[in-house]
Coordinates of C-alpha atoms in Angstrom, one line a residue:
X1 CA 0.0 0.0 0.0
X2 CA 1.4 3.4 -1.0
X3 CA 0.7 6.9 0.3
X4 CA 0.3 9.9 -1.9
X5 CA 0.5 13.5 -0.6
X6 CA -1.2 15.9 -3.0
X7 CA 0.3 19.4 -3.6
X8 CA -1.2 22.2 -1.6
X9 CA -2.0 24.2 -4.9
X10 CA -3.8 21.5 -6.8
X11 CA -7.4 22.5 -8.0
X12 CA -8.5 19.5 -10.2
X13 CA -8.1 15.8 -10.0
X14 CA -9.1 14.1 -13.3
X15 CA -11.1 11.0 -14.0
X16 CA -9.5 7.7 -13.0
X17 CA -6.5 9.5 -11.4
X18 CA -6.1 7.0 -8.6
X19 CA -8.3 4.3 -10.0
X20 CA -7.7 0.8 -8.4
X21 CA -4.3 2.1 -7.1
X22 CA -4.8 0.9 -3.5
X23 CA -3.1 4.1 -2.3
X24 CA -4.0 6.1 0.8
X25 CA -4.2 9.9 0.3
X26 CA -3.9 11.7 3.7
X27 CA -5.0 15.1 2.4
X28 CA -7.3 16.7 0.0
X29 CA -5.8 20.2 -0.3
X30 CA -7.8 23.3 0.6
X31 CA -7.4 24.5 -3.0
X32 CA -9.2 21.5 -4.5
X33 CA -12.4 22.4 -6.5
X34 CA -13.1 19.4 -8.8
X35 CA -12.8 15.6 -8.7
X36 CA -13.5 13.5 -11.8
X37 CA -15.3 10.2 -12.2
X38 CA -13.8 7.2 -10.5
X39 CA -10.9 9.5 -9.4
X40 CA -10.6 7.8 -6.0
X41 CA -12.1 4.4 -6.9
X42 CA -10.2 1.7 -5.2
X43 CA -8.2 3.9 -2.8
X44 CA -7.8 2.8 0.8
X45 CA -8.5 5.9 2.9
X46 CA -10.4 5.5 6.1
X47 CA -11.6 9.1 6.0
X48 CA -11.9 11.7 3.3
X49 CA -12.3 15.3 4.3
X50 CA -13.9 17.5 1.6
X51 CA -12.3 20.9 1.7
X52 CA -14.2 24.2 1.8
X53 CA -13.7 25.1 -1.9
X54 CA -14.7 21.8 -3.3
X55 CA -17.6 22.5 -5.7
X56 CA -17.8 19.7 -8.3
X57 CA -17.7 16.0 -7.4
X58 CA -18.6 13.9 -10.4
X59 CA -20.8 10.9 -9.5
X60 CA -18.6 7.7 -9.0
X61 CA -15.6 9.8 -7.9
X62 CA -15.4 7.8 -4.6
X63 CA -16.9 4.5 -5.8
X64 CA -15.4 1.2 -4.5
X65 CA -13.8 3.1 -1.7
X66 CA -12.5 1.6 1.6
X67 CA -13.9 4.5 3.6
X68 CA -15.3 4.7 7.1
X69 CA -16.4 8.3 7.0
X70 CA -16.7 11.4 4.9
X71 CA -16.1 14.7 6.6
X72 CA -16.9 18.1 5.1
X73 CA -15.3 21.4 6.0
X74 CA -18.1 23.5 7.7
X75 CA -17.4 26.4 5.3
X76 CA -18.1 24.4 2.2
X77 CA -21.4 25.8 0.7
X78 CA -22.0 22.8 -1.7
X79 CA -21.6 19.6 0.4
X80 CA -22.2 18.3 3.9
X81 CA -21.8 15.0 5.7
X82 CA -24.4 13.3 7.9
X83 CA -23.2 10.3 9.9
X84 CA -20.3 10.0 7.6
X85 CA -22.4 9.9 4.4
X86 CA -21.8 12.6 1.7
X87 CA -24.8 14.7 0.6
X88 CA -25.3 18.0 -1.2
X89 CA -25.5 20.9 1.2
X90 CA -29.4 20.8 1.3
X91 CA -29.2 17.0 1.8
X92 CA -31.6 16.5 -1.2
X93 CA -29.0 14.4 -3.0
X94 CA -27.0 11.5 -1.5
X95 CA -23.7 11.7 -3.3
X96 CA -21.6 8.8 -1.9
X97 CA -21.6 6.4 1.1
X98 CA -18.6 4.9 2.8
X99 CA -18.3 1.3 1.9
X100 CA -17.2 0.1 5.4
X101 CA -20.7 0.6 7.0
X102 CA -22.6 -2.6 7.6
X103 CA -26.2 -3.8 8.2
X104 CA -29.2 -1.9 7.0
X105 CA -29.1 1.7 5.8
X106 CA -32.2 3.8 5.8
X107 CA -31.9 6.7 3.3
X108 CA -33.4 9.8 5.2
X109 CA -36.7 11.2 4.1
X110 CA -36.1 14.4 2.2
X111 CA -33.5 12.8 -0.1
X112 CA -34.8 13.2 -3.7
X113 CA -31.9 11.8 -5.6
X114 CA -29.3 9.1 -5.2
X115 CA -26.2 9.7 -7.4
X116 CA -24.7 7.0 -9.7
X117 CA -22.4 4.6 -7.8
X118 CA -23.4 6.1 -4.5
X119 CA -23.4 2.6 -2.9
X120 CA -20.8 0.7 -5.0
X121 CA -20.4 -3.1 -5.2
X122 CA -17.8 -3.2 -2.4
X123 CA -20.3 -1.7 0.0
X124 CA -20.9 -3.9 3.1
X125 CA -24.6 -2.9 3.6
X126 CA -26.9 -5.9 3.2
X127 CA -30.1 -3.8 2.8
X128 CA -30.9 -0.3 1.6
X129 CA -34.3 1.3 2.5
X130 CA -35.3 4.1 0.2
X131 CA -37.5 7.1 1.2
X132 CA -40.9 8.1 -0.2
X133 CA -39.3 11.5 -1.1
X134 CA -37.0 9.8 -3.6
X135 CA -37.5 11.0 -7.2
X136 CA -34.3 10.1 -9.1
X137 CA -31.9 7.2 -9.0
X138 CA -28.5 7.2 -10.9
X139 CA -27.2 4.2 -12.8
X140 CA -25.5 1.6 -10.6
X141 CA -26.5 3.7 -7.5
X142 CA -27.2 0.7 -5.3
X143 CA -24.8 -2.2 -5.8
X144 CA -25.0 -4.6 -2.9
X145 CA -24.2 -8.3 -2.4
X146 CA -27.0 -10.7 -1.4
X147 CA -30.6 -11.3 -2.7
X148 CA -32.8 -9.0 -0.6
X149 CA -35.0 -7.1 -3.1
X150 CA -34.7 -3.3 -3.4
X151 CA -38.0 -1.5 -3.1
X152 CA -38.3 1.5 -5.4
X153 CA -40.7 4.1 -4.1
X154 CA -43.8 5.0 -6.1
X155 CA -42.7 8.6 -6.5
X156 CA -39.5 7.8 -8.5
X157 CA -39.8 9.5 -11.9
X158 CA -36.3 9.1 -13.3
X159 CA -34.2 6.0 -13.3
X160 CA -30.9 6.6 -15.2
X161 CA -30.1 3.0 -16.1
X162 CA -30.1 -0.2 -14.1
X163 CA -29.8 1.1 -10.5
X164 CA -29.1 -2.2 -8.7
X165 CA -27.1 -4.8 -10.7
X166 CA -27.9 -8.4 -9.9
X167 CA -30.5 -7.6 -7.2
X168 CA -34.2 -8.1 -7.6
X169 CA -36.3 -4.9 -7.7
X170 CA -39.9 -4.3 -6.4
X171 CA -41.8 -1.3 -7.6
X172 CA -43.8 0.0 -4.7
X173 CA -47.2 1.8 -4.6
X174 CA -48.1 4.6 -2.2
X175 CA -51.5 4.6 -0.7
X176 CA -52.6 2.3 -3.5
X177 CA -51.3 4.5 -6.3
X178 CA -48.7 2.7 -8.5
X179 CA -45.6 4.3 -10.0
X180 CA -46.7 6.5 -12.9
X181 CA -43.4 6.4 -14.8
X182 CA -42.3 2.7 -14.7
X183 CA -44.0 -0.7 -14.7
X184 CA -43.2 -4.4 -14.8
X185 CA -43.9 -6.6 -17.7
X186 CA -43.2 -10.0 -16.1
X187 CA -39.7 -9.8 -14.8
X188 CA -38.8 -6.7 -16.9
X189 CA -38.8 -3.2 -15.5
X190 CA -39.7 -0.9 -18.4
X191 CA -40.6 2.7 -18.9
X192 CA -44.4 3.4 -18.8
X193 CA -44.5 3.7 -22.7
X194 CA -42.7 0.3 -22.9
X195 CA -39.9 1.7 -25.1
X196 CA -37.1 1.4 -22.6
X197 CA -35.9 -1.7 -20.8
X198 CA -34.3 -0.7 -17.4
X199 CA -33.5 -4.1 -15.8
X200 CA -34.6 -7.8 -15.9
X201 CA -35.2 -9.5 -12.6
X202 CA -34.0 -13.2 -12.4
X203 CA -32.3 -13.0 -15.8
X204 CA -30.4 -16.2 -16.7
X205 CA -29.6 -18.3 -19.7
X206 CA -30.7 -17.1 -23.1
X207 CA -32.6 -13.8 -23.0
X208 CA -34.9 -12.6 -25.8
X209 CA -35.8 -8.9 -25.5
X210 CA -39.3 -8.6 -26.8
X211 CA -40.4 -6.5 -29.8
X212 CA -41.4 -3.0 -28.9
X213 CA -38.3 -2.3 -26.8
X214 CA -36.3 0.5 -28.5
X215 CA -33.7 1.4 -25.8
X216 CA -31.6 -0.9 -23.5
X217 CA -30.8 1.3 -20.6
X218 CA -27.3 1.9 -19.2
X219 CA -25.9 -1.1 -17.3
X220 CA -29.1 -3.2 -18.0
X221 CA -27.3 -6.5 -18.4
X222 CA -23.9 -5.5 -17.0
X223 CA -22.0 -8.0 -14.9
X224 CA -24.3 -11.0 -15.9
X225 CA -21.5 -12.8 -17.7
X226 CA -21.7 -15.8 -15.4
X227 CA -25.6 -16.0 -15.6
X228 CA -26.6 -15.0 -19.1
X229 CA -25.4 -16.9 -22.1
X230 CA -27.0 -14.8 -24.9
X231 CA -29.1 -11.7 -25.3
X232 CA -31.3 -11.6 -28.4
X233 CA -32.2 -8.1 -29.5
X234 CA -35.3 -7.2 -31.5
X235 CA -35.1 -5.5 -34.9
X236 CA -36.7 -2.4 -33.6
X237 CA -33.9 -1.6 -31.2
X238 CA -32.3 1.9 -31.7
X239 CA -30.1 2.5 -28.6
X240 CA -27.7 0.6 -26.4
X241 CA -26.9 2.4 -23.2
X242 CA -23.5 2.6 -21.6
X243 CA -22.3 -0.9 -20.6
X244 CA -25.8 -2.2 -21.3
X245 CA -24.4 -5.5 -22.6
X246 CA -21.1 -5.5 -20.6
X247 CA -19.9 -9.0 -20.1
X248 CA -17.3 -11.1 -21.8
X249 CA -19.0 -14.5 -21.7
X250 CA -22.4 -13.9 -23.3
X251 CA -23.3 -13.3 -26.9
X252 CA -25.7 -10.9 -28.6
X253 CA -26.9 -10.2 -32.1
X254 CA -26.8 -6.7 -33.6
X255 CA -29.9 -5.8 -35.6

């Protein structure tokens, strides 16, 4: 394990700067304003302190971390930490969660968005409970081991790709009113108009995407290479999202 001390004048850290480096970084300098995607993924800090001038943290910047806590300088106008979890200052967006927390995590009411990769696959939580206030979920926002279903609240109106990866999903109702933006067709979570395939519960073997699907969402079949052997796409498909067919062991046709 190596230790890297960042210069006191640095303002930007680019995408993948310390990706999978297993380094520890004892300081984020006070001058730092921007951190790119996956910049600290795979680092081994126990604590990250977000400095006062930090303005832009790209989603996934701290994914797959070995953290216990986030701290935020009290003078920072953009971010805050609650019980070691990183939020925007108004706590409406959950930005990133330390991976070394265990058990069940209840996302507080008032949170309206969970950023992409907020709970990355090395996270030790076994269950995440989402609030009724939630409206948006980023892609791969909730990556956990185990088989406990993730309940998506009825008020969610924007799902930016497969949010869970290899976990079953249940779409909840609120006071008997179902979600107005997404629905299930069998094991398939799709947009209400049926154009977009978000995820496929219990996918295995050879999968045939039905006619009518035009868009395969980001990460839809990602990391299924040990479960899915083939994905058959319909002739009407127009868009494959980011990493939608990621996996080296299964095959697919290209209409």
